[in-house]
CSV table of C-alpha atoms and ligand atoms in Angstrom, one decimal:
chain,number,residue,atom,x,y,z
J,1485,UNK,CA,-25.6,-70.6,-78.7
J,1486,UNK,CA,-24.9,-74.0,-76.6
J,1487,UNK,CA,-23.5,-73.2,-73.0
J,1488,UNK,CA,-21.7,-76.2,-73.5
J,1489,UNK,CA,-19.9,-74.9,-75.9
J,1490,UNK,CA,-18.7,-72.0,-74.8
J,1491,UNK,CA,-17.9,-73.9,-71.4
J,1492,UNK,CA,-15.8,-76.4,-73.5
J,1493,UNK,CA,-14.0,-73.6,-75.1
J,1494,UNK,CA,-13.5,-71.3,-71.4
J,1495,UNK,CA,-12.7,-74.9,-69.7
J,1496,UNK,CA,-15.2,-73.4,-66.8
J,1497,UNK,CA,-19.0,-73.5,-66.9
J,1498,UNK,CA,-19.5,-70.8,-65.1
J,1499,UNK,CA,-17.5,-68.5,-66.5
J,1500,UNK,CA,-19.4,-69.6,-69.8
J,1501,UNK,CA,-22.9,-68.9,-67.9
J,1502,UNK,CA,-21.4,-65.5,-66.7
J,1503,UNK,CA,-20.6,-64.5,-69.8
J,1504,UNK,CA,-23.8,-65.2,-71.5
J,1505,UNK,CA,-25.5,-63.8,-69.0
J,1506,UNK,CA,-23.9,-60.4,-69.7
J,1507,UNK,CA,-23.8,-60.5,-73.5
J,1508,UNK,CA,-27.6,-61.5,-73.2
J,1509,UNK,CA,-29.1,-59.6,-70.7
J,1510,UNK,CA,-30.5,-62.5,-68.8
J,1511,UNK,CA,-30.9,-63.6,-65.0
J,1512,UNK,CA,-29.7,-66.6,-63.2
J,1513,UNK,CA,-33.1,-68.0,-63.2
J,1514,UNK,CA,-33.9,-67.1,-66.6
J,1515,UNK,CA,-30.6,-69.5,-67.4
J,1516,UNK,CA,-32.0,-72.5,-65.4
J,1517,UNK,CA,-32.9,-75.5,-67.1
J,1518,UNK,CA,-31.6,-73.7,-70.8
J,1519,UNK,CA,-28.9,-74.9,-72.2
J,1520,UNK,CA,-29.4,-73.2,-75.7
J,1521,UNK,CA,-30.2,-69.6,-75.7
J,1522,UNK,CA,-30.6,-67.7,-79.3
J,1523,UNK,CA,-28.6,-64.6,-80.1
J,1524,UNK,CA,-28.2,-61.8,-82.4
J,1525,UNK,CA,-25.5,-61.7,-84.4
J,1526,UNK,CA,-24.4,-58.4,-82.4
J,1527,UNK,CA,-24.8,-60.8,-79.1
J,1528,UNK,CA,-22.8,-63.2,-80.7
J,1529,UNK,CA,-19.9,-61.0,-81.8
J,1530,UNK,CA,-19.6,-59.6,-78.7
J,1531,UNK,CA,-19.5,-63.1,-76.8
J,1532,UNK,CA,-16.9,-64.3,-79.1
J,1533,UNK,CA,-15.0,-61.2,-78.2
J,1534,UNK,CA,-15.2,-61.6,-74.3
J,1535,UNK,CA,-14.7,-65.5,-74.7
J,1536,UNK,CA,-11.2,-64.3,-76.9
J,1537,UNK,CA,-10.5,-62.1,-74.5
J,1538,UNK,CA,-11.1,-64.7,-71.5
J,1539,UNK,CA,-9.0,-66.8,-73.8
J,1540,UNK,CA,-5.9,-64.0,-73.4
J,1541,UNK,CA,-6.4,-63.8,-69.3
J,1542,UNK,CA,-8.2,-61.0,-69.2
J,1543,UNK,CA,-10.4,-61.9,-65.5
J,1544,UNK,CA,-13.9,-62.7,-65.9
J,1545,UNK,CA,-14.5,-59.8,-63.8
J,1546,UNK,CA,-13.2,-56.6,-66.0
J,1547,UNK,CA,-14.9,-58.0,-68.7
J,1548,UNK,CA,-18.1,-58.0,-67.6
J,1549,UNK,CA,-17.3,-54.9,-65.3
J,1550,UNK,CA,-18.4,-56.7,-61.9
J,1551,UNK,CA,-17.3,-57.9,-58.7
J,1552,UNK,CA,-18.7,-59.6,-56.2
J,1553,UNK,CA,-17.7,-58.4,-52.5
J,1554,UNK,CA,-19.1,-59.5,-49.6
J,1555,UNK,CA,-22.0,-60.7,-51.2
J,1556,UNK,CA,-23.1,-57.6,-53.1
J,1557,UNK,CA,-22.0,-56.8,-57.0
J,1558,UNK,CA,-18.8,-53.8,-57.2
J,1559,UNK,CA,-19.2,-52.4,-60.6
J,1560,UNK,CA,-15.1,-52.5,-62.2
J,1561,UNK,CA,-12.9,-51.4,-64.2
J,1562,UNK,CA,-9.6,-51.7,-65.7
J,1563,UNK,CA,-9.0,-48.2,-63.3
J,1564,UNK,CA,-9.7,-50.1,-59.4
J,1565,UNK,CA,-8.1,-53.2,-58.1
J,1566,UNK,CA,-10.9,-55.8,-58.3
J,1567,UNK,CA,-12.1,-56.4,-55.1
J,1568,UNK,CA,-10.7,-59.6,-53.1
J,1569,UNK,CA,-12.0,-62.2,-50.7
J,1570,UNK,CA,-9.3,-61.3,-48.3
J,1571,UNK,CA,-10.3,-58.1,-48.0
J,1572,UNK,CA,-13.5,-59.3,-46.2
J,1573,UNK,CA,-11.2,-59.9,-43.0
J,1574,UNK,CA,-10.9,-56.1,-43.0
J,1575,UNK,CA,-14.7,-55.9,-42.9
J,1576,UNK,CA,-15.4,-58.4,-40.4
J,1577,UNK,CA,-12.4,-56.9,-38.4
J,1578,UNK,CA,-14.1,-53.4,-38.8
J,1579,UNK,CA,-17.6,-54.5,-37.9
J,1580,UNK,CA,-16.8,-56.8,-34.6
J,1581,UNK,CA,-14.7,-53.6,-33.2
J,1582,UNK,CA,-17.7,-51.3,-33.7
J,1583,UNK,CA,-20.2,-54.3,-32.1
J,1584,UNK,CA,-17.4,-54.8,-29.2
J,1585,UNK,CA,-17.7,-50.7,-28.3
J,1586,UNK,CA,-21.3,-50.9,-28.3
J,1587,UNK,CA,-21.4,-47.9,-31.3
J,1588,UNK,CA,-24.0,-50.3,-33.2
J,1589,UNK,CA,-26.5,-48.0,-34.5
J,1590,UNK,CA,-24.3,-44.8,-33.5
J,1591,UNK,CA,-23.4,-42.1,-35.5
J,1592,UNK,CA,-19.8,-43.0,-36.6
J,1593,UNK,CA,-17.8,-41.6,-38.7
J,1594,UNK,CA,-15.1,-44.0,-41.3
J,1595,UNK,CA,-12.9,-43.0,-43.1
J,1596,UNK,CA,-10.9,-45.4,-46.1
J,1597,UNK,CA,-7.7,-44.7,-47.4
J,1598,UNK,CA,-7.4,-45.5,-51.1
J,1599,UNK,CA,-10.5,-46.4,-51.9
J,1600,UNK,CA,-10.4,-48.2,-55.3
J,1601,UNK,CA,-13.9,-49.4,-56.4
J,1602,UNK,CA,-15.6,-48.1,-52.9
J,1603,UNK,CA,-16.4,-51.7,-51.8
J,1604,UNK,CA,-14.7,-51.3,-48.3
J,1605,UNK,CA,-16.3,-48.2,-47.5
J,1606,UNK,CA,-19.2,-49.1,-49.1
J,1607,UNK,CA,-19.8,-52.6,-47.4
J,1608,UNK,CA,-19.7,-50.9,-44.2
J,1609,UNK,CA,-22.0,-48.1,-45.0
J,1610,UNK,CA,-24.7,-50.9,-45.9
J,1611,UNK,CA,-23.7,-53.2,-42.8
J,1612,UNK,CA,-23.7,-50.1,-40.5
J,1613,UNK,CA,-26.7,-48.2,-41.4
J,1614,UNK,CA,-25.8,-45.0,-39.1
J,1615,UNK,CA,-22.6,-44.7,-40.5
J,1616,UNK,CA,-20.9,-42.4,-42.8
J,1617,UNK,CA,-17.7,-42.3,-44.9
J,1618,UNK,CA,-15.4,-40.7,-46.6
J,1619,UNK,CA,-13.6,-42.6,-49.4
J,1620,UNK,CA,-9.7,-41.4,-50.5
J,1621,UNK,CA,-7.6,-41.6,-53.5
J,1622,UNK,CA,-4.9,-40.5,-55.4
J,1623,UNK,CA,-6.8,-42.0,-58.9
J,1624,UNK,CA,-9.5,-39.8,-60.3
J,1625,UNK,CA,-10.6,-42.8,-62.9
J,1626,UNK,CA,-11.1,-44.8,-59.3
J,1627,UNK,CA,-13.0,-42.3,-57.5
J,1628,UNK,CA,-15.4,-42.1,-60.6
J,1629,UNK,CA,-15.8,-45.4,-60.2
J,1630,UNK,CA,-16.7,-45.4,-56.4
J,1631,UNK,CA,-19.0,-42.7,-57.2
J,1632,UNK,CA,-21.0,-44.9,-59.2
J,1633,UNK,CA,-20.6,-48.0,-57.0
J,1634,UNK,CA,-22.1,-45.1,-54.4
J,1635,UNK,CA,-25.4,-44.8,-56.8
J,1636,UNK,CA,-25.8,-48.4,-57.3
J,1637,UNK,CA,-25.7,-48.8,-53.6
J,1638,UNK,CA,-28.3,-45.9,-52.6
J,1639,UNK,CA,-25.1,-44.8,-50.8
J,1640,UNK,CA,-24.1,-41.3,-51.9
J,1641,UNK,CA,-25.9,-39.2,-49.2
J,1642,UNK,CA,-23.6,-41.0,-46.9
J,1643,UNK,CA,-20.4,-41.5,-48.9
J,1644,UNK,CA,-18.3,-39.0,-49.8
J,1645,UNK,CA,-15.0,-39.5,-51.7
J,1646,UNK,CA,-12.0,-37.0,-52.1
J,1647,UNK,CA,-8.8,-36.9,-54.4
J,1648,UNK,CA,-6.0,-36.9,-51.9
J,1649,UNK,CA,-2.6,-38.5,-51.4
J,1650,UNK,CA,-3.3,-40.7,-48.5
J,1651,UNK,CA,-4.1,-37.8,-45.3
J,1652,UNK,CA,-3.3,-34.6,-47.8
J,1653,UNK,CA,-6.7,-33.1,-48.1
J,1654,UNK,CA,-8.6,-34.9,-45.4
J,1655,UNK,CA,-10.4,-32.9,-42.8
J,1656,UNK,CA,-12.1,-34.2,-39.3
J,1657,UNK,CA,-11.9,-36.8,-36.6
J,1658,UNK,CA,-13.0,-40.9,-37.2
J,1659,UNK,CA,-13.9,-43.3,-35.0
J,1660,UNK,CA,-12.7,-45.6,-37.8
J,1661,UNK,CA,-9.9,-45.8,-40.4
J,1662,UNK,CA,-9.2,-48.3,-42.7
J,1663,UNK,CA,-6.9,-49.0,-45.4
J,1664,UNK,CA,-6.2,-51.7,-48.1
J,1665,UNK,CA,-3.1,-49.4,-49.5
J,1666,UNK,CA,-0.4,-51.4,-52.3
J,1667,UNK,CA,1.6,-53.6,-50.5
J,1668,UNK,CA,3.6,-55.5,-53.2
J,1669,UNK,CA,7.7,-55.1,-53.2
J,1670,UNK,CA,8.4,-52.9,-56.5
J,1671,UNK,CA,10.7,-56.2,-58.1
J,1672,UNK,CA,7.8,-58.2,-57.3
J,1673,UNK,CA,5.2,-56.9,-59.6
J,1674,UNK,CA,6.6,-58.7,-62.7
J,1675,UNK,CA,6.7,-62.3,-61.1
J,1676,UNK,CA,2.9,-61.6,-60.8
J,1677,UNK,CA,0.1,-63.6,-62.2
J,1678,UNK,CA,-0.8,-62.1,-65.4
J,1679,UNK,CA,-4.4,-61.6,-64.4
J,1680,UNK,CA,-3.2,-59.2,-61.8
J,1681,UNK,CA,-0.1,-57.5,-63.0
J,1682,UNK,CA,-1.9,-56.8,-66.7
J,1683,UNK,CA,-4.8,-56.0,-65.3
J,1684,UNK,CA,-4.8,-54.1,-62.2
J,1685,UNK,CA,-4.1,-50.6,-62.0
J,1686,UNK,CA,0.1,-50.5,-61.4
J,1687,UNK,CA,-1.2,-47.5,-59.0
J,1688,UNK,CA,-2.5,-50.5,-56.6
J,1689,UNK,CA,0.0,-52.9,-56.5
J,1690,UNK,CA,3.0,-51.0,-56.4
J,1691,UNK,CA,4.4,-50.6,-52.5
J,1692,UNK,CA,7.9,-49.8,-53.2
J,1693,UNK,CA,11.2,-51.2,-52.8
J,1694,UNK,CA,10.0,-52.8,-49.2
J,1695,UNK,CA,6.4,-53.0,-50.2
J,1696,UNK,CA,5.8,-50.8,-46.8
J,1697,UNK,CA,6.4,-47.7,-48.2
J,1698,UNK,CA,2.4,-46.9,-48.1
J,1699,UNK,CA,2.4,-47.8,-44.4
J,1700,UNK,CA,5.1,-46.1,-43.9
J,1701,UNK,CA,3.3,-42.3,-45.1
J,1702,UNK,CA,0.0,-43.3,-43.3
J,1703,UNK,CA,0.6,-44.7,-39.7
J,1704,UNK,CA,2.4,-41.9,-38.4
J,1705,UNK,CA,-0.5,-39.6,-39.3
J,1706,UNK,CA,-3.3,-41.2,-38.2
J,1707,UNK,CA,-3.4,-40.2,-35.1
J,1708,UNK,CA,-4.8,-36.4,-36.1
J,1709,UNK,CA,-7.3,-38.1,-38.3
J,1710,UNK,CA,-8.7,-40.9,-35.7
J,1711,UNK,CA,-10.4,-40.4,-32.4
J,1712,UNK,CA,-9.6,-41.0,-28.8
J,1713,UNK,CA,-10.9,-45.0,-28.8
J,1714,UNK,CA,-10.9,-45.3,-32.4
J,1715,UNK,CA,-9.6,-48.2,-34.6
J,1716,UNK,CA,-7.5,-48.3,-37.5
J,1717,UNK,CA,-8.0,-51.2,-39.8
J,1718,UNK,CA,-4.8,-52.1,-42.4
J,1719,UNK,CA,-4.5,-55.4,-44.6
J,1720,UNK,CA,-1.3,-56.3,-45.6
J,1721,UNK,CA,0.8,-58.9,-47.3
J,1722,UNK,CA,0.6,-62.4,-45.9
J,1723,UNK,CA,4.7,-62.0,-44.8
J,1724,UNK,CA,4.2,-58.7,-43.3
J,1725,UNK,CA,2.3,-58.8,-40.5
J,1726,UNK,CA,5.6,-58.6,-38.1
J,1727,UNK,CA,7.1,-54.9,-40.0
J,1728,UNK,CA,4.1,-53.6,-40.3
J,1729,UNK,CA,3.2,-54.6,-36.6
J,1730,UNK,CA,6.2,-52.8,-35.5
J,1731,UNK,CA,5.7,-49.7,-37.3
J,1732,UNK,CA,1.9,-49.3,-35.6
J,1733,UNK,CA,3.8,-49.9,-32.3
J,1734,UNK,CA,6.2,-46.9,-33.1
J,1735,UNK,CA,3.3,-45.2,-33.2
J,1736,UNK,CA,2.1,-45.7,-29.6
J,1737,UNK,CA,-1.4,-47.7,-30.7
J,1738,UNK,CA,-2.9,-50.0,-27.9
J,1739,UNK,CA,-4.8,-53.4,-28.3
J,1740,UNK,CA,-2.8,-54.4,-31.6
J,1741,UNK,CA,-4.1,-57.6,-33.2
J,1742,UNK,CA,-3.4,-59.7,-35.8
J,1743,UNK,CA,-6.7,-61.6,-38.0
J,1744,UNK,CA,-6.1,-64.1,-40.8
J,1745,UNK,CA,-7.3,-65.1,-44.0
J,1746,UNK,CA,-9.0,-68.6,-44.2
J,1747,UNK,CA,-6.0,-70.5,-44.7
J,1748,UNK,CA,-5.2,-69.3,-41.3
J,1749,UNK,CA,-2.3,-66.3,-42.5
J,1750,UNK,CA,-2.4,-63.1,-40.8
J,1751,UNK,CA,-3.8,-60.7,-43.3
J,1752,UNK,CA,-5.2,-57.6,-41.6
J,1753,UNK,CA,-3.9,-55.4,-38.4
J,1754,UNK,CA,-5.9,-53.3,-35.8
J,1755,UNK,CA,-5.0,-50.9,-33.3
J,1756,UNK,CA,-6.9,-48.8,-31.0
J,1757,UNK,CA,-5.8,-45.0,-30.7
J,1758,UNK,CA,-5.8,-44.2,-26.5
O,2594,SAM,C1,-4.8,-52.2,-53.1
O,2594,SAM,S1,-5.8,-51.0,-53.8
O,2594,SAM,C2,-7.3,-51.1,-52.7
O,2594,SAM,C3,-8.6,-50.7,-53.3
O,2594,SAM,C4,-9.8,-51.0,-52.5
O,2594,SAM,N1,-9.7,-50.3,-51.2
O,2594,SAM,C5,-9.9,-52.5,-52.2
O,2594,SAM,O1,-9.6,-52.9,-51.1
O,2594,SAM,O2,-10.3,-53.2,-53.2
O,2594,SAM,C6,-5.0,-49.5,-53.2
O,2594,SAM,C7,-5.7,-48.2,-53.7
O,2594,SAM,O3,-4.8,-47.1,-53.1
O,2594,SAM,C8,-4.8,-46.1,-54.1
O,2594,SAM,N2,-3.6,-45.3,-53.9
O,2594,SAM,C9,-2.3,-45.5,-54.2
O,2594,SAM,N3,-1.5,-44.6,-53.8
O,2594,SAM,C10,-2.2,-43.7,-53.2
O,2594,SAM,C11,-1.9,-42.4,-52.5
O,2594,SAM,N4,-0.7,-42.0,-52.4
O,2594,SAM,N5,-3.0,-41.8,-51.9
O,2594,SAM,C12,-4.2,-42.3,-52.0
O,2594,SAM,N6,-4.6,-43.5,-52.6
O,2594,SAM,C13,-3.6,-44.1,-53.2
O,2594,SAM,C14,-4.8,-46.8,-55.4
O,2594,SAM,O4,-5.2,-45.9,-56.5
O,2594,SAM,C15,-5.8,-47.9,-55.2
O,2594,SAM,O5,-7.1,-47.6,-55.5
């Protein structure tokens, strides 16, 4: 099979070398300098039903069940909201409180509210080798698939995930909580891209009428959850900074702070719990 071919047909080339990749079993390297690689008519059977399925807008991603994040692979599904570049603002926002408190290389304790795939949690269990987690969700198919993300990670000593609905069956104090919850208004969900709205879970999109309704359950019970000094970590919309801001206030956090995404809109909120 000619990767120029299937890059012709996919309009992207490296989509096409993803793809064959995965039906073949091959590395990066091993595709350097080939541009012809010989399949099995299995191989090729299955290629012609990813490329269709590329073809019908299914992501590149949830066909060959991975995601990168933060520069390590997320196994996926059609169960977890593939993981998103903008959610690396959370990390970085997560990791530069924890160096600016001197706890790097303590014991601390994080704790992430609807956890999806486990790449939030996860990210930070790697980048924060004394840390440990607990992982939440409402979606059993997601927490399976945290679990695993856990194994491929060498993380499950240190990650632990629970079904819950948001706080409902989570015990003990963190010095950090984070959340990516859904954030996008109910009427909304239609007008979206059809490689989101047909192919994320509805269960991770949908915020409600507002969008804030998420927020709205979590913030005002954080405060049992987080410790004296602790931060909590929320992305959000890129036109709701200023609600959401106002409803951490209500709360009585300290130190609130807005980050942005790369194209300079704010995209993630902290707060520090006095
Ligand atoms: C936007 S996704 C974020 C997934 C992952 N944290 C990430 O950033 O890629 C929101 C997650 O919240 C979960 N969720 C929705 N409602 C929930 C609830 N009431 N309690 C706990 N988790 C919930 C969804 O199943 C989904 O996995």
């Amino acid at each position: 099979m000619k990767l120029n071919d299937i890059s012709k047909q996919l309009s992207s080339s490296l989509e096409a070398r993803m793809l064959l990749k995965h039906v073949a079993g091959l590395s990066d390297a091993d595709l350097i300098g080939s541009n012809e690689i010989d399949l099995s008519p299995q191989q090729q059977s299955r290629l012609d039903g990813f490329i269709e399925e590329r073809l019908q807008g299914r992501p590149i991603s949830k066909i060959i069940g991975m995601k990168e994040f933060y520069g390590r692979d997320f196994i996926v599904s059609d169960d977890v909201l593939d993981p998103r570049p903008d959610s690396e603002i959370l990390i970085e926002a997560v990791l530069k409180h924890v160096s600016s408190s001197n706890k790097l290389g303590s014991d601390i304790a994080i704790l992430d509210l609807g956890t999806g795939s486990g790449c939030l949690i996860l990210t930070l269990l790697v980048e924060l080798p004394n840390a440990d987690g607990v992982g939440t969700d409402i979606s059993d198919k997601a927490m399976a698939i945290a679990n695993k993300n856990a194994e491929k990670h060498g993380l499950t000593g240190r990650a632990q995930f629970i079904k819950s609905d948001w706080f409902e069956n989570v015990t003990g104090q963190f010095d950090v909580i984070l959340s990516n919850p859904p954030y996008i208004e109910t009427d909304v969900i239609p007008l979206l891209d059809k490689s989101v709205r047909a192919f994320d879970p509805i269960l991770a999109l949908d915020g409600g009428a507002d969008g804030l309704l998420p927020y709205k359950m979590i913030l005002p019970q954080v405060k049992w959850s987080l410790k004296p000094g602790g931060m909590i970590a929320m992305e959000h919309g890129h036109d709701q900074c200023g609600r959401i801001k106002r409803l951490i206030e209500k709360e009585g956090f300290d130190q609130i702070r807005a980050h942005q995404d790369l194209g300079g809109k704010d995209r993630v909120l902290t707060a520090i719990h006095t």
